[in-house]
Amino acid sequence: MSNTQIASAEVLVTSPGRNFVTLRLRTADGVEGLGDATVNGRELAVVSYLRDHLVPLLLGRDAHAIEDTWQYLYRGAYWRRGPITMAAIAAVDTALWDIKAKLAGMPLYQLLGGHSRRGCLAYGHASGADLPELFDSVRSHLEQGYRAIRIQTGIPGLDSVYGVATSPNAAVGGASRYDHEPARRAAAPVEEEWDTRAYLRHIPGVFEAVRAEFGPELPLLHDAHHRLAPIQAARLGKLLEPYDLFWLEDVTPAENTAVLRRVREHTTTPLAIGEVFNTVWDYRELFEEQLIDYVRSPVTHAGGITALRRIFDYASIYQIKSGVHGPTDVSPVGLAAALHLGVAIPNFGIQEYMKHSATTDEVFRPGFAFSGGLLSPGEEPGLGVSYDDAVAEAHPYSAAYLPVNRLKLDGSMHDW
Ligand code: CS2
Ligand code: MG
């Protein structure tokens, strides 16, 4: 029998283009597992939670006891839920699944039930300051093999809009990587301006133009980044109905999920939400009243593989599917975990895929692959991701923040 006691637990911080927090567990016999604990813009809070409070509890525990460890950390804390707690628990849980699958000599998806599909349909991010730039970006994504595309554009009257690439077509020439959400390194967040009425006037015409240019087949998605009041969200859903969206994401702020009843009453545009949710409890009324169509939680922010699988099983009862968050601030470890779940679960919907930078991939060496529009987790035992300490250490942490959002009208802080 091998010795599967947890002998070491390291919290690794690196910044290959953007900041990542990774937990590495090692058993007494030297089997290693990785877990992603990155919370964009609040990274060091999770580092402390792990280093100061969880690592001491993990040493000596049996790495095989995944469910018991999850319950021990979740119920045992007394302080339940919240992004920092759940990212820390997620990292432990993911690392333990990585170890178990390596000990079994299998890719993780085999332990989750095996293949249910050839791969995970991925959507990419097309964006542009105006329509010609947006169309170029859509074409570039189609050339790269994407078979589903998120559409974000500049809004007349606003200098910059979150989610619109700063150099959208760089990927075509290969000069530099296009980046919609660059790490904004600074001591304080950048402030952006927002105008909801200008946005609502502009977006339907953008989708009309994209459908006219690219036809009816291509699945199109859009993210409203939590910025609308319920009645505005209902209106947007209704205005977008002729353009047959795959989904409309995060229409309203995340706390008051009951308002999605109002949105749902008015529109048949499919709804996705949940990238900032932490637990199954956030979804309860949304599932039971069938107010949404897709679950956005990633493994990293919803308590790990154990917890996210439970959320997906619950969703499946209501014909609700997965649509896992996959921005560049979810590390390759978090993305790999989503892909193992994604190929195995019965109710897979779609996977977001923005592509990490080449430097990020040098640190994490992911074994997953993108081909023909599908992402596949690969056949290496475990998660299929290995961490290169030397490369990681060459990219030390430096503070970076998401932008904040103020109304153009009078500078009030606005939702996002
Ligand atoms: C976005 C994210 O990918 C998405 O759908 O909402 O870019 C999100 O804003 C960031 O991941 C936040 O860290
Ligand atoms: Mg989003």
XYZ file of C-alpha atoms and ligand atoms in Angstrom:
430
model
C 0.000 0.000 0.000
C 1.303 3.459 -0.866
C 1.502 6.181 1.771
C -1.118 8.730 0.756
C -0.779 11.052 3.737
C -0.444 14.709 2.753
C 3.204 15.508 3.521
C 3.491 18.989 2.057
C 1.219 21.815 0.974
C 2.660 24.827 -0.838
C 0.880 28.008 -1.886
C 2.459 29.247 -5.117
C 2.012 32.766 -6.468
C 3.152 33.759 -9.934
C 2.410 36.440 -12.487
C 3.147 35.312 -16.037
C 1.155 38.160 -17.606
C -1.415 38.082 -14.808
C -1.530 36.874 -11.202
C -2.276 33.254 -10.310
C -2.513 31.448 -6.970
C -1.934 27.689 -7.027
C -1.972 25.095 -4.248
C 0.374 22.136 -4.610
C -0.162 19.125 -2.332
C 2.283 16.246 -2.146
C 1.739 12.840 -0.540
C 4.373 11.088 1.571
C 5.103 8.939 -1.492
C 5.697 12.033 -3.621
C 2.495 12.157 -5.698
C 1.617 15.774 -6.447
C -1.708 17.485 -7.067
C -2.496 21.054 -8.174
C -5.474 23.305 -7.453
C -6.310 26.822 -8.699
C -7.170 29.432 -6.023
C -7.020 32.630 -8.093
C -9.490 35.394 -7.204
C -8.767 38.208 -9.656
C -7.740 41.415 -7.855
C -7.952 39.822 -4.364
C -5.279 37.144 -4.805
C -3.363 37.589 -1.547
C -6.460 37.144 0.606
C -6.726 33.546 -0.643
C -2.991 33.054 -0.158
C -3.388 33.946 3.518
C -6.524 31.815 3.934
C -4.643 28.822 2.552
C -1.237 29.391 4.178
C -2.400 30.562 7.567
C -5.525 28.468 8.035
C -5.808 25.450 5.729
C -2.271 24.195 5.150
C -1.763 23.383 8.863
C -5.024 21.382 8.836
C -4.120 19.405 5.713
C -0.759 17.997 6.753
C -1.110 14.351 7.802
C -4.616 13.887 6.359
C -5.257 11.056 3.897
C -5.221 12.490 0.377
C -7.822 9.893 -0.641
C -10.478 11.317 1.710
C -11.754 13.980 -0.708
C -15.364 14.228 0.437
C -14.477 14.186 4.123
C -11.834 16.879 3.607
C -14.356 19.033 1.716
C -16.922 18.700 4.523
C -14.245 19.261 7.169
C -13.160 22.550 5.574
C -16.670 23.777 4.656
C -18.703 22.781 7.710
C -15.743 22.997 10.038
C -15.003 26.656 9.305
C -18.329 27.801 10.788
C -18.026 30.805 8.368
C -19.530 29.299 5.247
C -19.478 30.408 1.614
C -17.873 33.571 0.184
C -15.373 33.847 -2.684
C -12.193 33.576 -0.598
C -13.293 30.559 1.442
C -14.690 28.729 -1.565
C -11.632 29.389 -3.759
C -9.405 28.018 -1.010
C -11.574 24.904 -0.579
C -11.698 24.531 -4.380
C -7.910 24.470 -4.586
C -7.658 21.727 -1.949
C -10.425 19.678 -3.579
C -8.965 19.987 -7.100
C -5.468 19.037 -5.920
C -6.879 15.957 -4.154
C -8.729 14.831 -7.301
C -5.517 15.348 -9.283
C -3.661 13.086 -6.819
C -6.382 10.424 -6.796
C -6.460 10.241 -10.583
C -2.660 10.029 -10.758
C -2.709 7.208 -8.212
C -5.349 5.464 -10.346
C -3.148 6.011 -13.412
C -6.066 7.637 -15.247
C -7.035 11.034 -16.601
C -9.421 12.580 -14.089
C -12.502 12.408 -16.340
C -12.374 8.594 -16.058
C -12.993 8.857 -12.318
C -15.918 11.214 -12.958
C -17.714 8.642 -15.122
C -15.713 8.618 -18.363
C -16.364 10.252 -21.726
C -19.887 11.447 -22.539
C -18.729 13.381 -25.640
C -15.787 13.867 -27.985
C -14.805 17.190 -26.385
C -16.151 20.407 -24.895
C -17.623 22.920 -27.356
C -15.747 26.183 -26.673
C -16.710 29.781 -27.298
C -14.167 32.509 -27.991
C -14.293 36.270 -27.456
C -14.714 38.413 -30.540
C -14.758 42.138 -29.950
C -14.084 45.451 -31.628
C -14.381 49.157 -31.048
C -16.668 49.315 -34.110
C -18.310 46.906 -36.576
C -15.391 46.502 -39.037
C -13.038 45.676 -36.154
C -15.607 43.318 -34.655
C -16.126 41.496 -37.980
C -12.349 41.034 -38.356
C -12.223 39.603 -34.872
C -15.111 37.188 -35.624
C -13.343 36.059 -38.828
C -10.096 35.536 -36.965
C -11.890 33.342 -34.423
C -13.568 31.318 -37.171
C -10.141 30.786 -38.765
C -8.831 29.552 -35.422
C -11.583 26.917 -35.414
C -14.078 28.408 -32.956
C -17.648 27.248 -33.535
C -19.322 29.617 -31.055
C -18.477 33.263 -30.426
C -19.112 35.916 -27.784
C -19.753 39.392 -29.197
C -18.772 42.586 -27.309
C -18.350 46.021 -28.884
C -17.505 49.599 -28.195
C -20.446 51.898 -27.436
C -20.666 55.289 -29.182
C -19.947 57.988 -26.608
C -17.888 55.755 -24.278
C -14.076 55.822 -24.464
C -13.570 52.167 -23.573
C -15.850 49.282 -22.712
C -14.872 46.316 -20.524
C -14.544 43.087 -22.520
C -13.512 44.829 -25.739
C -9.948 43.947 -26.709
C -7.383 46.704 -26.699
C -5.824 45.283 -29.885
C -8.488 42.915 -31.180
C -6.766 41.710 -34.317
C -3.258 41.204 -33.062
C -3.941 37.465 -33.042
C -4.326 37.507 -36.836
C -0.870 38.830 -37.562
C 0.533 37.048 -34.538
C 2.401 40.202 -33.528
C 1.108 40.230 -29.984
C -1.717 38.487 -28.200
C -5.088 40.197 -28.323
C -6.267 40.777 -24.790
C -9.753 41.749 -23.701
C -8.978 41.691 -20.029
C -5.340 42.618 -19.567
C -3.974 42.565 -16.029
C -4.092 46.237 -15.087
C -1.108 46.533 -12.829
C -1.446 49.520 -10.544
C -1.918 50.400 -6.907
C -5.579 51.232 -7.573
C -8.175 50.206 -10.181
C -8.642 52.035 -13.475
C -11.978 53.911 -13.581
C -14.201 53.391 -16.621
C -17.320 55.314 -17.665
C -20.671 53.752 -18.367
C -23.996 54.750 -19.939
C -26.725 52.089 -19.883
C -29.087 53.921 -22.248
C -26.350 54.273 -24.882
C -25.568 50.565 -24.471
C -29.217 49.495 -24.869
C -29.591 51.653 -27.993
C -26.465 50.211 -29.600
C -26.354 46.460 -28.924
C -29.404 45.194 -30.893
C -28.047 46.804 -34.088
C -24.698 45.107 -33.514
C -26.344 41.677 -33.398
C -28.460 42.491 -36.439
C -25.265 43.362 -38.352
C -23.411 40.257 -37.159
C -26.287 37.976 -38.204
C -26.484 39.717 -41.600
C -22.741 39.198 -42.124
C -22.236 35.708 -40.683
C -25.623 34.050 -41.154
C -28.047 32.252 -38.846
C -25.986 29.186 -37.850
C -23.166 30.528 -35.704
C -23.958 30.368 -31.968
C -23.569 33.939 -30.592
C -23.232 34.927 -26.941
C -23.187 38.255 -25.101
C -22.150 39.340 -21.593
C -23.911 42.301 -19.903
C -21.554 42.127 -16.871
C -24.269 42.620 -14.219
C -24.950 46.204 -15.343
C -28.717 46.348 -15.941
C -31.765 46.974 -13.808
C -34.355 44.170 -14.061
C -36.630 46.017 -16.477
C -33.690 47.013 -18.685
C -32.529 43.393 -18.730
C -36.009 42.263 -19.743
C -35.993 44.796 -22.550
C -32.575 43.766 -23.835
C -33.569 40.087 -23.852
C -36.671 40.971 -25.863
C -34.792 43.203 -28.326
C -32.237 40.439 -28.967
C -34.795 37.686 -29.631
C -34.689 38.071 -33.452
C -30.938 37.301 -33.409
C -31.275 33.936 -31.681
C -28.557 34.210 -29.018
C -27.031 31.095 -27.474
C -27.150 33.066 -24.236
C -27.313 36.475 -22.636
C -25.032 36.516 -19.600
C -25.121 38.269 -16.218
C -27.863 40.750 -17.050
C -28.409 41.922 -13.473
C -26.241 42.183 -10.329
C -25.607 38.805 -8.755
C -27.017 39.206 -5.256
C -30.719 39.528 -5.979
C -31.399 36.443 -8.061
C -35.180 36.773 -7.608
C -35.253 39.616 -10.163
C -34.579 37.074 -12.895
C -38.260 36.137 -12.560
C -39.081 39.535 -14.027
C -36.587 39.077 -16.873
C -37.823 35.572 -17.617
C -41.465 36.719 -17.802
C -40.558 38.984 -20.710
C -38.079 37.131 -22.875
C -37.202 33.767 -24.370
C -33.536 34.736 -24.875
C -31.620 32.055 -22.895
C -29.985 33.332 -19.692
C -26.635 32.437 -18.094
C -25.420 33.551 -14.669
C -23.146 32.496 -11.824
C -19.474 33.350 -12.433
C -19.423 35.201 -9.104
C -21.602 32.685 -7.226
C -19.856 30.429 -4.707
C -22.193 27.597 -3.758
C -25.180 25.544 -4.802
C -27.321 27.705 -2.515
C -26.917 30.675 -4.866
C -28.626 28.649 -7.576
C -31.481 27.103 -5.605
C -34.404 29.324 -6.657
C -32.946 29.830 -10.137
C -32.988 26.069 -10.693
C -36.251 25.235 -8.987
C -38.134 27.972 -10.847
C -36.143 27.327 -14.055
C -35.171 30.991 -14.309
C -31.854 30.344 -16.075
C -30.499 28.057 -18.775
C -26.748 27.899 -18.084
C -24.576 27.705 -14.965
C -21.466 29.919 -15.145
C -19.584 28.735 -12.054
C -16.014 27.588 -12.577
C -14.359 24.899 -10.450
C -12.087 27.586 -8.957
C -14.816 29.760 -7.418
C -17.474 27.221 -6.489
C -15.622 24.964 -4.053
C -13.921 22.581 -6.468
C -14.828 19.541 -8.532
C -16.820 17.914 -5.721
C -19.045 20.974 -5.284
C -19.427 21.909 -8.949
C -20.404 18.363 -9.915
C -23.137 18.553 -7.282
C -24.343 21.869 -8.769
C -24.436 20.347 -12.273
C -26.354 17.275 -11.092
C -28.927 19.509 -9.411
C -29.154 21.664 -12.584
C -29.681 18.605 -14.777
C -32.981 17.830 -13.046
C -34.267 21.119 -14.496
C -32.710 20.756 -17.991
C -30.177 23.444 -17.101
C -26.698 23.024 -18.584
C -23.104 23.947 -17.802
C -21.458 27.053 -19.280
C -18.275 27.232 -17.238
C -16.463 30.549 -16.790
C -13.107 30.383 -18.571
C -11.462 33.815 -18.607
C -7.673 34.140 -18.462
C -7.851 34.749 -14.708
C -9.024 31.157 -14.155
C -5.644 29.408 -14.384
C -4.903 26.462 -16.700
C -5.370 24.260 -13.599
C -8.913 25.576 -13.143
C -9.642 25.217 -16.849
C -8.281 21.661 -16.979
C -10.549 20.717 -14.059
C -13.547 22.159 -15.948
C -12.679 20.122 -19.047
C -12.486 16.824 -17.142
C -15.915 17.574 -15.660
C -17.188 18.872 -18.998
C -16.486 15.715 -21.004
C -18.027 13.535 -18.301
C -21.264 15.211 -17.150
C -24.547 14.552 -18.982
C -25.641 18.215 -19.063
C -22.625 19.927 -20.611
C -23.585 23.101 -22.489
C -20.541 25.125 -23.552
C -17.103 26.131 -22.214
C -15.656 29.655 -22.338
C -12.136 29.671 -23.802
C -10.033 32.842 -24.044
C -6.628 31.147 -24.387
C -3.900 31.897 -21.875
C -0.755 33.732 -22.934
C 2.278 31.741 -24.055
C 4.066 32.763 -20.812
C 1.183 31.445 -18.696
C 1.366 28.145 -20.574
C 5.130 27.960 -19.932
C 4.423 28.058 -16.195
C 1.532 25.581 -16.202
C 2.265 23.327 -19.201
C -1.350 22.346 -19.797
C -2.051 18.997 -21.475
C -5.477 19.995 -22.850
C -5.965 20.669 -26.552
C -8.245 22.796 -28.757
C -9.171 21.324 -32.113
C -12.167 21.653 -34.424
C -13.859 23.994 -31.949
C -13.675 21.441 -29.120
C -11.472 21.438 -26.019
C -10.268 18.060 -24.766
C -8.639 17.421 -21.384
C -6.001 15.002 -22.727
C -5.031 11.525 -21.577
C -2.311 12.219 -19.015
C -3.027 10.783 -15.551
C -4.635 13.339 -13.233
C -5.513 16.846 -14.436
C -2.722 16.860 -17.012
C -1.139 20.122 -15.849
C 2.390 20.463 -14.433
C 3.837 23.525 -12.736
C 7.292 24.810 -13.674
C 8.741 26.460 -10.551
C 11.693 28.056 -12.324
C 9.539 29.834 -14.912
C 6.966 30.778 -12.254
C 9.594 32.373 -10.025
C 10.811 34.540 -12.897
C 7.357 36.237 -12.838
C 6.721 37.588 -9.320
C 3.333 38.882 -8.127
C 2.500 42.511 -8.701
C -0.791 44.129 -7.715
C -3.433 44.341 -10.457
C -7.107 45.219 -10.327
C -10.242 44.872 -12.408
C -11.501 48.299 -13.489
C -14.326 50.002 -11.605
C -17.366 51.378 -13.322
C -18.811 54.887 -12.890
C -21.759 56.510 -14.643
C -20.715 58.957 -17.342
C -23.617 61.197 -16.357
C -22.424 62.146 -12.859
C -19.604 59.835 -11.773
C -21.719 57.624 -9.475
C -20.348 54.141 -8.863
C -22.341 51.701 -10.975
C -22.959 47.945 -10.835
C -20.862 45.434 -12.657
C -16.150 37.836 -17.828
C -14.854 37.767 -17.058
O -15.387 35.929 -18.991
C -16.366 36.538 -18.604
O -17.504 36.196 -18.820
O -17.255 38.175 -17.125
O -13.955 38.360 -17.886
C -14.782 38.434 -15.704
O -15.049 39.793 -15.801
C -13.415 38.255 -15.105
O -13.040 36.925 -15.164
C -13.382 38.746 -13.678
O -12.226 38.348 -13.043
Mg -18.964 37.094 -17.685
